[in-house]
Amino acid sequence: MARYIGPVCRLCRREGEKLYLKGERCFTPKCAIERRNYPPGQHGRELQFRRSRPSDYGLQLREKQKLRRIYGVLERQFRRYFEIAQRARGMTGALLLILLERRLDNVVYRLGFASSRAQARQLVRHGHFEVNGRKVDIPSYQVKPGDIIRVRESSREKEYFKALAERLEGHRPPPWLQLNPQDLSGQVLRLPVREEIDTRVQEHLIVEFYSR
């Protein structure tokens, strides 16, 4: 499975805002945006002051790249999500976001089982979760209403999951998910709506990008 393996803080600096790709580190002074809020590269500081107003295409491209990076999806898969959303009935931009939210790695992250989507993706790939009693190790698996996501019995003896129940006590997942900290499980109550997705992105620009 192809994935980005470079420094993720570089991606935040490229977009000029926090994408929260490193979990708890993003909330500390160690965050790259807090320390070096200018584009990456040898001439990053110079570009910070020499940037002109981006074109419409540039704005659309940046929104598309930002959303891809937030969810950790490469271009070909992202384009496939867009085509699915485009064929469905409703607002294409909102449907695209809902498809991304329904990814298993994102649901694991939203439930609090991981501090970042990258960590959630790794936990899923290593086979630590089951959906409706069956092991699922595909991060892009699309959950549906009624699905129950649970840490597998064979994984609960690991140190990470032993300490997880206590950390989950104060966690509040989005309204479309229900968390059971004691059982290390969660349930998809329904599909999310756009207003419940806190991803700061102008999805209409992404629709315009692919509609050129």
Short mmCIF file of N, CA and C in Angstrom, two decimals, residues 16-199:
data_model
loop_
_atom_site.label_atom_id
_atom_site.label_comp_id
_atom_site.label_asym_id
_atom_site.label_seq_id
_atom_site.Cartn_x
_atom_site.Cartn_y
_atom_site.Cartn_z
N GLY A 16 0.71 26.17 5.47
CA GLY A 16 0.65 27.39 6.27
C GLY A 16 -0.31 27.33 7.43
N GLU A 17 -0.70 26.13 7.85
CA GLU A 17 -1.61 25.98 8.99
C GLU A 17 -1.48 24.58 9.57
N LYS A 18 -1.96 24.43 10.80
CA LYS A 18 -1.89 23.13 11.46
C LYS A 18 -2.88 22.16 10.82
N LEU A 19 -2.38 20.99 10.43
CA LEU A 19 -3.24 19.93 9.92
C LEU A 19 -3.42 18.83 10.96
N TYR A 20 -2.77 18.99 12.11
CA TYR A 20 -2.88 18.05 13.24
C TYR A 20 -2.53 16.63 12.80
N LEU A 21 -1.37 16.50 12.17
CA LEU A 21 -0.93 15.20 11.65
C LEU A 21 -0.10 14.41 12.66
N LYS A 22 0.35 15.06 13.75
CA LYS A 22 1.19 14.38 14.73
C LYS A 22 0.52 14.28 16.10
N GLY A 23 -0.79 14.36 16.12
CA GLY A 23 -1.52 14.14 17.36
C GLY A 23 -1.22 15.18 18.43
N GLU A 24 -0.86 14.72 19.62
CA GLU A 24 -0.70 15.60 20.77
C GLU A 24 0.42 16.61 20.58
N ARG A 25 1.43 16.29 19.81
CA ARG A 25 2.54 17.21 19.58
C ARG A 25 2.05 18.52 18.96
N CYS A 26 1.00 18.45 18.17
CA CYS A 26 0.48 19.64 17.50
C CYS A 26 -0.09 20.66 18.47
N PHE A 27 -0.36 20.24 19.71
CA PHE A 27 -0.93 21.15 20.71
C PHE A 27 0.14 21.69 21.66
N THR A 28 1.42 21.43 21.36
CA THR A 28 2.52 21.88 22.21
C THR A 28 3.38 22.89 21.45
N PRO A 29 4.27 23.59 22.17
CA PRO A 29 5.18 24.53 21.50
C PRO A 29 6.14 23.86 20.52
N LYS A 30 6.23 22.53 20.55
CA LYS A 30 7.12 21.82 19.63
C LYS A 30 6.55 21.75 18.21
N CYS A 31 5.29 22.12 18.04
CA CYS A 31 4.66 22.09 16.72
C CYS A 31 5.47 22.94 15.74
N ALA A 32 5.66 22.42 14.53
CA ALA A 32 6.46 23.12 13.53
C ALA A 32 5.90 24.48 13.16
N ILE A 33 4.58 24.60 13.14
CA ILE A 33 3.95 25.88 12.81
C ILE A 33 4.26 26.93 13.88
N GLU A 34 4.37 26.50 15.14
CA GLU A 34 4.70 27.41 16.22
C GLU A 34 6.15 27.88 16.12
N ARG A 35 7.04 26.99 15.67
CA ARG A 35 8.47 27.32 15.65
C ARG A 35 8.95 27.90 14.32
N ARG A 36 8.39 27.38 13.20
CA ARG A 36 8.86 27.82 11.88
C ARG A 36 7.66 27.98 10.94
N ASN A 37 6.94 29.04 11.13
CA ASN A 37 5.73 29.25 10.35
C ASN A 37 6.05 29.90 9.00
N TYR A 38 6.78 29.16 8.20
CA TYR A 38 7.09 29.59 6.83
C TYR A 38 7.28 28.33 5.99
N PRO A 39 7.18 28.43 4.67
CA PRO A 39 7.26 27.24 3.82
C PRO A 39 8.56 26.47 4.01
N PRO A 40 8.55 25.16 3.82
CA PRO A 40 9.77 24.37 3.96
C PRO A 40 10.72 24.61 2.78
N GLY A 41 11.94 24.20 2.95
CA GLY A 41 12.90 24.33 1.87
C GLY A 41 13.93 25.41 2.13
N GLN A 42 14.95 25.44 1.29
CA GLN A 42 16.08 26.34 1.46
C GLN A 42 15.66 27.81 1.43
N HIS A 43 14.68 28.14 0.61
CA HIS A 43 14.27 29.53 0.45
C HIS A 43 12.92 29.82 1.09
N GLY A 44 12.55 29.00 2.08
CA GLY A 44 11.24 29.15 2.71
C GLY A 44 11.00 30.51 3.31
N ARG A 45 11.99 31.06 4.02
CA ARG A 45 11.82 32.38 4.65
C ARG A 45 11.60 33.47 3.60
N GLU A 46 12.34 33.37 2.50
CA GLU A 46 12.20 34.38 1.44
C GLU A 46 10.82 34.29 0.80
N LEU A 47 10.35 33.06 0.56
CA LEU A 47 9.04 32.89 -0.07
C LEU A 47 7.92 33.44 0.79
N GLN A 48 8.14 33.41 2.10
CA GLN A 48 7.10 33.89 3.02
C GLN A 48 6.77 35.36 2.75
N PHE A 49 7.75 36.13 2.36
CA PHE A 49 7.54 37.56 2.14
C PHE A 49 7.33 37.91 0.67
N ARG A 50 7.67 36.98 -0.24
CA ARG A 50 7.58 37.28 -1.65
C ARG A 50 6.35 36.69 -2.32
N ARG A 51 5.52 35.99 -1.55
CA ARG A 51 4.36 35.35 -2.13
C ARG A 51 3.36 36.39 -2.65
N SER A 52 2.89 36.18 -3.85
CA SER A 52 1.84 37.02 -4.41
C SER A 52 0.49 36.34 -4.20
N ARG A 53 -0.57 37.04 -4.50
CA ARG A 53 -1.90 36.46 -4.33
C ARG A 53 -2.06 35.27 -5.28
N PRO A 54 -2.41 34.09 -4.75
CA PRO A 54 -2.54 32.91 -5.62
C PRO A 54 -3.71 33.03 -6.59
N SER A 55 -3.59 32.35 -7.71
CA SER A 55 -4.66 32.33 -8.70
C SER A 55 -5.81 31.47 -8.19
N ASP A 56 -6.93 31.50 -8.91
CA ASP A 56 -8.07 30.65 -8.55
C ASP A 56 -7.65 29.18 -8.57
N TYR A 57 -6.88 28.81 -9.58
CA TYR A 57 -6.39 27.43 -9.67
C TYR A 57 -5.52 27.09 -8.46
N GLY A 58 -4.66 28.04 -8.08
CA GLY A 58 -3.79 27.80 -6.94
C GLY A 58 -4.57 27.59 -5.66
N LEU A 59 -5.62 28.37 -5.44
CA LEU A 59 -6.46 28.21 -4.26
C LEU A 59 -7.16 26.86 -4.25
N GLN A 60 -7.67 26.46 -5.41
CA GLN A 60 -8.35 25.16 -5.52
C GLN A 60 -7.38 24.02 -5.25
N LEU A 61 -6.19 24.12 -5.82
CA LEU A 61 -5.18 23.07 -5.64
C LEU A 61 -4.79 22.93 -4.18
N ARG A 62 -4.59 24.06 -3.51
CA ARG A 62 -4.17 24.02 -2.11
C ARG A 62 -5.24 23.38 -1.22
N GLU A 63 -6.51 23.68 -1.48
CA GLU A 63 -7.59 23.07 -0.70
C GLU A 63 -7.63 21.56 -0.92
N LYS A 64 -7.43 21.15 -2.16
CA LYS A 64 -7.43 19.72 -2.47
C LYS A 64 -6.27 19.02 -1.78
N GLN A 65 -5.08 19.62 -1.86
CA GLN A 65 -3.90 19.03 -1.23
C GLN A 65 -4.05 18.98 0.29
N LYS A 66 -4.63 20.03 0.85
CA LYS A 66 -4.82 20.08 2.30
C LYS A 66 -5.73 18.95 2.77
N LEU A 67 -6.84 18.74 2.08
CA LEU A 67 -7.78 17.69 2.49
C LEU A 67 -7.15 16.31 2.32
N ARG A 68 -6.42 16.11 1.24
CA ARG A 68 -5.73 14.83 1.04
C ARG A 68 -4.78 14.53 2.19
N ARG A 69 -4.05 15.55 2.60
CA ARG A 69 -3.03 15.35 3.63
C ARG A 69 -3.64 15.15 5.00
N ILE A 70 -4.75 15.82 5.27
CA ILE A 70 -5.41 15.64 6.56
C ILE A 70 -5.82 14.18 6.75
N TYR A 71 -6.37 13.58 5.71
CA TYR A 71 -6.85 12.19 5.82
C TYR A 71 -5.82 11.16 5.38
N GLY A 72 -4.65 11.61 4.91
CA GLY A 72 -3.60 10.68 4.54
C GLY A 72 -3.92 9.85 3.32
N VAL A 73 -4.54 10.47 2.32
CA VAL A 73 -4.96 9.75 1.11
C VAL A 73 -4.14 10.24 -0.08
N LEU A 74 -3.65 9.32 -0.90
CA LEU A 74 -2.90 9.70 -2.09
C LEU A 74 -3.85 10.10 -3.22
N GLU A 75 -3.29 10.67 -4.27
CA GLU A 75 -4.09 11.31 -5.31
C GLU A 75 -5.06 10.35 -5.99
N ARG A 76 -4.61 9.19 -6.39
CA ARG A 76 -5.49 8.28 -7.14
C ARG A 76 -6.70 7.87 -6.31
N GLN A 77 -6.49 7.55 -5.04
CA GLN A 77 -7.60 7.15 -4.18
C GLN A 77 -8.52 8.34 -3.89
N PHE A 78 -7.91 9.52 -3.71
CA PHE A 78 -8.72 10.71 -3.46
C PHE A 78 -9.62 11.01 -4.65
N ARG A 79 -9.06 10.87 -5.86
CA ARG A 79 -9.85 11.11 -7.07
C ARG A 79 -11.00 10.11 -7.16
N ARG A 80 -10.78 8.88 -6.73
CA ARG A 80 -11.83 7.87 -6.74
C ARG A 80 -12.94 8.23 -5.76
N TYR A 81 -12.57 8.74 -4.59
CA TYR A 81 -13.59 9.20 -3.64
C TYR A 81 -14.43 10.31 -4.26
N PHE A 82 -13.76 11.24 -4.95
CA PHE A 82 -14.48 12.35 -5.57
C PHE A 82 -15.46 11.84 -6.62
N GLU A 83 -15.06 10.89 -7.43
CA GLU A 83 -15.93 10.35 -8.47
C GLU A 83 -17.14 9.66 -7.87
N ILE A 84 -16.95 8.95 -6.75
CA ILE A 84 -18.07 8.32 -6.06
C ILE A 84 -19.04 9.38 -5.55
N ALA A 85 -18.49 10.44 -4.94
CA ALA A 85 -19.33 11.52 -4.41
C ALA A 85 -20.06 12.25 -5.53
N GLN A 86 -19.40 12.37 -6.66
CA GLN A 86 -19.99 13.08 -7.80
C GLN A 86 -21.18 12.32 -8.37
N ARG A 87 -21.11 10.99 -8.33
CA ARG A 87 -22.20 10.18 -8.88
C ARG A 87 -23.39 10.07 -7.93
N ALA A 88 -23.15 10.32 -6.65
CA ALA A 88 -24.22 10.19 -5.65
C ALA A 88 -25.13 11.42 -5.67
N ARG A 89 -26.29 11.27 -5.07
CA ARG A 89 -27.24 12.37 -5.02
C ARG A 89 -26.94 13.24 -3.81
N GLY A 90 -26.79 14.55 -4.03
CA GLY A 90 -26.50 15.47 -2.95
C GLY A 90 -25.37 16.40 -3.31
N MET A 91 -24.88 17.14 -2.31
CA MET A 91 -23.78 18.08 -2.51
C MET A 91 -22.47 17.32 -2.60
N THR A 92 -21.80 17.42 -3.72
CA THR A 92 -20.59 16.62 -3.96
C THR A 92 -19.53 16.86 -2.90
N GLY A 93 -19.29 18.11 -2.53
CA GLY A 93 -18.26 18.42 -1.55
C GLY A 93 -18.54 17.80 -0.20
N ALA A 94 -19.76 17.92 0.28
CA ALA A 94 -20.13 17.34 1.57
C ALA A 94 -20.06 15.82 1.53
N LEU A 95 -20.51 15.23 0.42
CA LEU A 95 -20.46 13.77 0.28
C LEU A 95 -19.02 13.27 0.27
N LEU A 96 -18.12 14.04 -0.33
CA LEU A 96 -16.70 13.68 -0.33
C LEU A 96 -16.16 13.62 1.09
N LEU A 97 -16.49 14.64 1.89
CA LEU A 97 -16.04 14.66 3.28
C LEU A 97 -16.62 13.49 4.08
N ILE A 98 -17.87 13.17 3.83
CA ILE A 98 -18.51 12.06 4.55
C ILE A 98 -17.84 10.74 4.20
N LEU A 99 -17.48 10.54 2.93
CA LEU A 99 -16.76 9.33 2.53
C LEU A 99 -15.43 9.21 3.26
N LEU A 100 -14.72 10.33 3.38
CA LEU A 100 -13.44 10.31 4.08
C LEU A 100 -13.63 10.05 5.57
N GLU A 101 -14.69 10.60 6.15
CA GLU A 101 -14.96 10.38 7.57
C GLU A 101 -15.32 8.92 7.85
N ARG A 102 -15.87 8.24 6.87
CA ARG A 102 -16.31 6.86 7.07
C ARG A 102 -15.16 5.85 6.97
N ARG A 103 -13.97 6.31 6.65
CA ARG A 103 -12.83 5.40 6.62
C ARG A 103 -12.59 4.84 8.02
N LEU A 104 -12.23 3.56 8.09
CA LEU A 104 -12.03 2.92 9.39
C LEU A 104 -10.93 3.59 10.19
N ASP A 105 -9.83 3.98 9.54
CA ASP A 105 -8.76 4.62 10.30
C ASP A 105 -9.22 5.95 10.89
N ASN A 106 -10.06 6.68 10.17
CA ASN A 106 -10.59 7.93 10.71
C ASN A 106 -11.53 7.68 11.88
N VAL A 107 -12.36 6.64 11.79
CA VAL A 107 -13.29 6.32 12.88
C VAL A 107 -12.51 5.91 14.13
N VAL A 108 -11.45 5.14 13.95
CA VAL A 108 -10.60 4.75 15.09
C VAL A 108 -10.00 6.00 15.73
N TYR A 109 -9.59 6.94 14.91
CA TYR A 109 -9.05 8.21 15.43
C TYR A 109 -10.15 9.02 16.13
N ARG A 110 -11.32 9.12 15.53
CA ARG A 110 -12.41 9.91 16.12
C ARG A 110 -12.87 9.31 17.45
N LEU A 111 -12.80 8.00 17.58
CA LEU A 111 -13.22 7.35 18.83
C LEU A 111 -12.18 7.53 19.93
N GLY A 112 -10.99 8.01 19.58
CA GLY A 112 -9.96 8.25 20.58
C GLY A 112 -9.00 7.09 20.78
N PHE A 113 -9.09 6.06 19.95
CA PHE A 113 -8.19 4.92 20.09
C PHE A 113 -6.78 5.24 19.60
N ALA A 114 -6.61 6.36 18.92
CA ALA A 114 -5.31 6.80 18.43
C ALA A 114 -5.25 8.32 18.52
N SER A 115 -4.05 8.87 18.65
CA SER A 115 -3.89 10.32 18.79
C SER A 115 -3.80 11.03 17.45
N SER A 116 -3.66 10.28 16.36
CA SER A 116 -3.60 10.87 15.02
C SER A 116 -4.12 9.85 14.02
N ARG A 117 -4.47 10.32 12.84
CA ARG A 117 -4.94 9.39 11.81
C ARG A 117 -3.83 8.47 11.34
N ALA A 118 -2.60 8.97 11.35
CA ALA A 118 -1.47 8.13 10.94
C ALA A 118 -1.30 6.97 11.92
N GLN A 119 -1.41 7.26 13.22
CA GLN A 119 -1.31 6.19 14.21
C GLN A 119 -2.48 5.22 14.08
N ALA A 120 -3.68 5.76 13.84
CA ALA A 120 -4.86 4.92 13.67
C ALA A 120 -4.67 3.99 12.47
N ARG A 121 -4.12 4.53 11.38
CA ARG A 121 -3.90 3.72 10.18
C ARG A 121 -2.95 2.56 10.49
N GLN A 122 -1.91 2.83 11.26
CA GLN A 122 -0.95 1.79 11.61
C GLN A 122 -1.59 0.72 12.50
N LEU A 123 -2.40 1.15 13.47
CA LEU A 123 -3.07 0.19 14.35
C LEU A 123 -4.02 -0.71 13.57
N VAL A 124 -4.74 -0.12 12.62
CA VAL A 124 -5.65 -0.92 11.79
C VAL A 124 -4.87 -1.89 10.93
N ARG A 125 -3.80 -1.42 10.30
CA ARG A 125 -3.00 -2.28 9.43
C ARG A 125 -2.39 -3.46 10.19
N HIS A 126 -2.10 -3.26 11.46
CA HIS A 126 -1.52 -4.32 12.28
C HIS A 126 -2.57 -5.29 12.82
N GLY A 127 -3.82 -5.07 12.44
CA GLY A 127 -4.86 -6.03 12.79
C GLY A 127 -5.37 -5.97 14.21
N HIS A 128 -5.36 -4.79 14.83
CA HIS A 128 -5.79 -4.67 16.23
C HIS A 128 -7.29 -4.45 16.39
N PHE A 129 -8.02 -4.28 15.28
CA PHE A 129 -9.45 -3.96 15.40
C PHE A 129 -10.31 -4.96 14.63
N GLU A 130 -11.53 -5.08 15.10
CA GLU A 130 -12.52 -5.90 14.40
C GLU A 130 -13.79 -5.06 14.21
N VAL A 131 -14.49 -5.34 13.14
CA VAL A 131 -15.75 -4.67 12.84
C VAL A 131 -16.84 -5.74 12.82
N ASN A 132 -17.81 -5.59 13.70
CA ASN A 132 -18.90 -6.59 13.82
C ASN A 132 -18.36 -7.99 14.04
N GLY A 133 -17.30 -8.09 14.86
CA GLY A 133 -16.74 -9.39 15.22
C GLY A 133 -15.76 -9.97 14.24
N ARG A 134 -15.47 -9.28 13.15
CA ARG A 134 -14.53 -9.80 12.15
C ARG A 134 -13.33 -8.88 12.04
N LYS A 135 -12.14 -9.46 12.02
CA LYS A 135 -10.91 -8.68 11.90
C LYS A 135 -10.90 -7.92 10.57
N VAL A 136 -10.59 -6.62 10.66
CA VAL A 136 -10.47 -5.79 9.47
C VAL A 136 -9.15 -5.03 9.57
N ASP A 137 -8.28 -5.21 8.59
CA ASP A 137 -6.99 -4.53 8.61
C ASP A 137 -6.81 -3.62 7.39
N ILE A 138 -7.93 -3.12 6.87
CA ILE A 138 -7.91 -2.22 5.71
C ILE A 138 -8.30 -0.82 6.19
N PRO A 139 -7.37 0.13 6.26
CA PRO A 139 -7.69 1.47 6.76
C PRO A 139 -8.79 2.18 6.00
N SER A 140 -8.94 1.90 4.70
CA SER A 140 -9.94 2.59 3.89
C SER A 140 -11.32 1.93 3.96
N TYR A 141 -11.47 0.88 4.77
CA TYR A 141 -12.76 0.20 4.92
C TYR A 141 -13.84 1.21 5.28
N GLN A 142 -14.96 1.19 4.56
CA GLN A 142 -16.05 2.15 4.79
C GLN A 142 -17.04 1.60 5.81
N VAL A 143 -17.11 2.25 6.97
CA VAL A 143 -18.06 1.82 7.99
C VAL A 143 -19.45 2.30 7.60
N LYS A 144 -20.45 1.67 8.21
CA LYS A 144 -21.84 2.04 7.94
C LYS A 144 -22.61 2.06 9.25
N PRO A 145 -23.79 2.70 9.27
CA PRO A 145 -24.57 2.77 10.51
C PRO A 145 -24.81 1.38 11.10
N GLY A 146 -24.61 1.28 12.41
CA GLY A 146 -24.80 0.01 13.11
C GLY A 146 -23.52 -0.76 13.32
N ASP A 147 -22.47 -0.44 12.60
CA ASP A 147 -21.20 -1.15 12.75
C ASP A 147 -20.62 -0.93 14.15
N ILE A 148 -20.05 -1.98 14.70
CA ILE A 148 -19.38 -1.92 16.01
C ILE A 148 -17.90 -2.16 15.80
N ILE A 149 -17.10 -1.20 16.21
CA ILE A 149 -15.64 -1.30 16.08
C ILE A 149 -15.08 -1.59 17.46
N ARG A 150 -14.30 -2.65 17.58
CA ARG A 150 -13.80 -3.07 18.89
C ARG A 150 -12.34 -3.51 18.80
N VAL A 151 -11.59 -3.22 19.86
CA VAL A 151 -10.21 -3.73 19.93
C VAL A 151 -10.27 -5.23 20.10
N ARG A 152 -9.50 -5.97 19.32
CA ARG A 152 -9.53 -7.43 19.37
C ARG A 152 -9.01 -7.95 20.70
N GLU A 153 -9.55 -9.08 21.13
CA GLU A 153 -9.15 -9.69 22.40
C GLU A 153 -7.66 -9.96 22.44
N SER A 154 -7.10 -10.40 21.34
CA SER A 154 -5.68 -10.74 21.30
C SER A 154 -4.78 -9.52 21.43
N SER A 155 -5.35 -8.32 21.24
CA SER A 155 -4.55 -7.09 21.32
C SER A 155 -4.66 -6.40 22.67
N ARG A 156 -5.61 -6.81 23.49
CA ARG A 156 -5.87 -6.09 24.74
C ARG A 156 -4.79 -6.27 25.79
N GLU A 157 -3.94 -7.27 25.62
CA GLU A 157 -2.86 -7.50 26.57
C GLU A 157 -1.64 -6.61 26.30
N LYS A 158 -1.65 -5.93 25.19
CA LYS A 158 -0.53 -5.04 24.87
C LYS A 158 -0.59 -3.80 25.74
N GLU A 159 0.58 -3.27 26.09
CA GLU A 159 0.66 -2.14 27.01
C GLU A 159 -0.13 -0.94 26.51
N TYR A 160 -0.10 -0.70 25.22
CA TYR A 160 -0.80 0.46 24.67
C TYR A 160 -2.29 0.40 24.98
N PHE A 161 -2.91 -0.76 24.78
CA PHE A 161 -4.35 -0.89 24.97
C PHE A 161 -4.72 -1.05 26.44
N LYS A 162 -3.80 -1.53 27.27
CA LYS A 162 -4.07 -1.61 28.70
C LYS A 162 -4.30 -0.23 29.30
N ALA A 163 -3.53 0.74 28.81
CA ALA A 163 -3.64 2.10 29.34
C ALA A 163 -4.70 2.92 28.61
N LEU A 164 -5.26 2.37 27.55
CA LEU A 164 -6.17 3.15 26.71
C LEU A 164 -7.50 3.46 27.39
N ALA A 165 -8.05 2.50 28.12
CA ALA A 165 -9.37 2.69 28.74
C ALA A 165 -9.40 3.91 29.64
N GLU A 166 -8.34 4.11 30.42
CA GLU A 166 -8.29 5.27 31.33
C GLU A 166 -8.21 6.57 30.54
N ARG A 167 -7.44 6.57 29.45
CA ARG A 167 -7.30 7.79 28.64
C ARG A 167 -8.61 8.14 27.92
N LEU A 168 -9.43 7.14 27.67
CA LEU A 168 -10.67 7.37 26.94
C LEU A 168 -11.79 7.94 27.80
N GLU A 169 -11.63 7.91 29.11
CA GLU A 169 -12.71 8.32 30.00
C GLU A 169 -13.19 9.74 29.72
N GLY A 170 -12.29 10.64 29.40
CA GLY A 170 -12.70 12.02 29.16
C GLY A 170 -12.88 12.36 27.70
N HIS A 171 -12.78 11.36 26.83
CA HIS A 171 -12.88 11.63 25.39
C HIS A 171 -14.34 11.70 24.94
N ARG A 172 -14.63 12.69 24.10
CA ARG A 172 -15.99 12.85 23.57
C ARG A 172 -15.94 12.75 22.04
N PRO A 173 -16.41 11.64 21.50
CA PRO A 173 -16.42 11.49 20.04
C PRO A 173 -17.52 12.34 19.41
N PRO A 174 -17.50 12.52 18.10
CA PRO A 174 -18.57 13.29 17.44
C PRO A 174 -19.92 12.60 17.63
N PRO A 175 -21.03 13.34 17.46
CA PRO A 175 -22.37 12.82 17.76
C PRO A 175 -22.76 11.57 16.98
N TRP A 176 -22.16 11.35 15.82
CA TRP A 176 -22.56 10.18 15.03
C TRP A 176 -21.87 8.89 15.46
N LEU A 177 -21.01 9.00 16.48
CA LEU A 177 -20.32 7.84 17.03
C LEU A 177 -20.62 7.71 18.51
N GLN A 178 -20.63 6.48 18.99
CA GLN A 178 -20.83 6.21 20.41
C GLN A 178 -19.63 5.41 20.93
N LEU A 179 -19.07 5.85 22.03
CA LEU A 179 -17.87 5.23 22.59
C LEU A 179 -18.19 4.49 23.87
N ASN A 180 -17.63 3.28 24.02
CA ASN A 180 -17.72 2.50 25.25
C ASN A 180 -16.30 2.28 25.76
N PRO A 181 -15.78 3.17 26.64
CA PRO A 181 -14.38 3.09 27.06
C PRO A 181 -14.03 1.78 27.77
N GLN A 182 -14.93 1.29 28.61
CA GLN A 182 -14.63 0.07 29.37
C GLN A 182 -14.46 -1.13 28.45
N ASP A 183 -15.24 -1.18 27.39
CA ASP A 183 -15.20 -2.32 26.47
C ASP A 183 -14.23 -2.09 25.32
N LEU A 184 -13.60 -0.92 25.28
CA LEU A 184 -12.71 -0.54 24.17
C LEU A 184 -13.41 -0.76 22.83
N SER A 185 -14.62 -0.21 22.74
CA SER A 185 -15.39 -0.37 21.51
C SER A 185 -16.16 0.91 21.21
N GLY A 186 -16.66 0.99 20.02
CA GLY A 186 -17.47 2.12 19.61
C GLY A 186 -18.46 1.68 18.55
N GLN A 187 -19.51 2.45 18.38
CA GLN A 187 -20.53 2.09 17.40
C GLN A 187 -20.83 3.29 16.51
N VAL A 188 -21.08 2.99 15.23
CA VAL A 188 -21.49 4.02 14.28
C VAL A 188 -23.01 4.15 14.37
N LEU A 189 -23.48 5.25 14.94
CA LEU A 189 -24.91 5.44 15.14
C LEU A 189 -25.61 5.81 13.83
N ARG A 190 -24.94 6.62 13.04
CA ARG A 190 -25.50 7.09 11.76
C ARG A 190 -24.37 7.71 10.97
N LEU A 191 -24.66 8.14 9.77
CA LEU A 191 -23.65 8.83 8.97
C LEU A 191 -23.53 10.28 9.45
N PRO A 192 -22.34 10.85 9.36
CA PRO A 192 -22.19 12.24 9.79
C PRO A 192 -22.82 13.20 8.80
N VAL A 193 -23.07 14.40 9.25
CA VAL A 193 -23.51 15.49 8.36
C VAL A 193 -22.39 16.52 8.34
N ARG A 194 -22.41 17.38 7.33
CA ARG A 194 -21.30 18.32 7.14
C ARG A 194 -21.03 19.17 8.38
N GLU A 195 -22.07 19.60 9.07
CA GLU A 195 -21.89 20.47 10.22
C GLU A 195 -21.15 19.79 11.37
N GLU A 196 -21.11 18.46 11.37
CA GLU A 196 -20.44 17.71 12.44
C GLU A 196 -18.99 17.38 12.11
N ILE A 197 -18.56 17.73 10.92
CA ILE A 197 -17.18 17.43 10.51
C ILE A 197 -16.35 18.69 10.71
N ASP A 198 -15.40 18.62 11.64
CA ASP A 198 -14.65 19.82 12.03
C ASP A 198 -13.45 20.11 11.13
N THR A 199 -13.33 19.39 10.03
CA THR A 199 -12.23 19.63 9.10
C THR A 199 -12.41 20.99 8.44
#
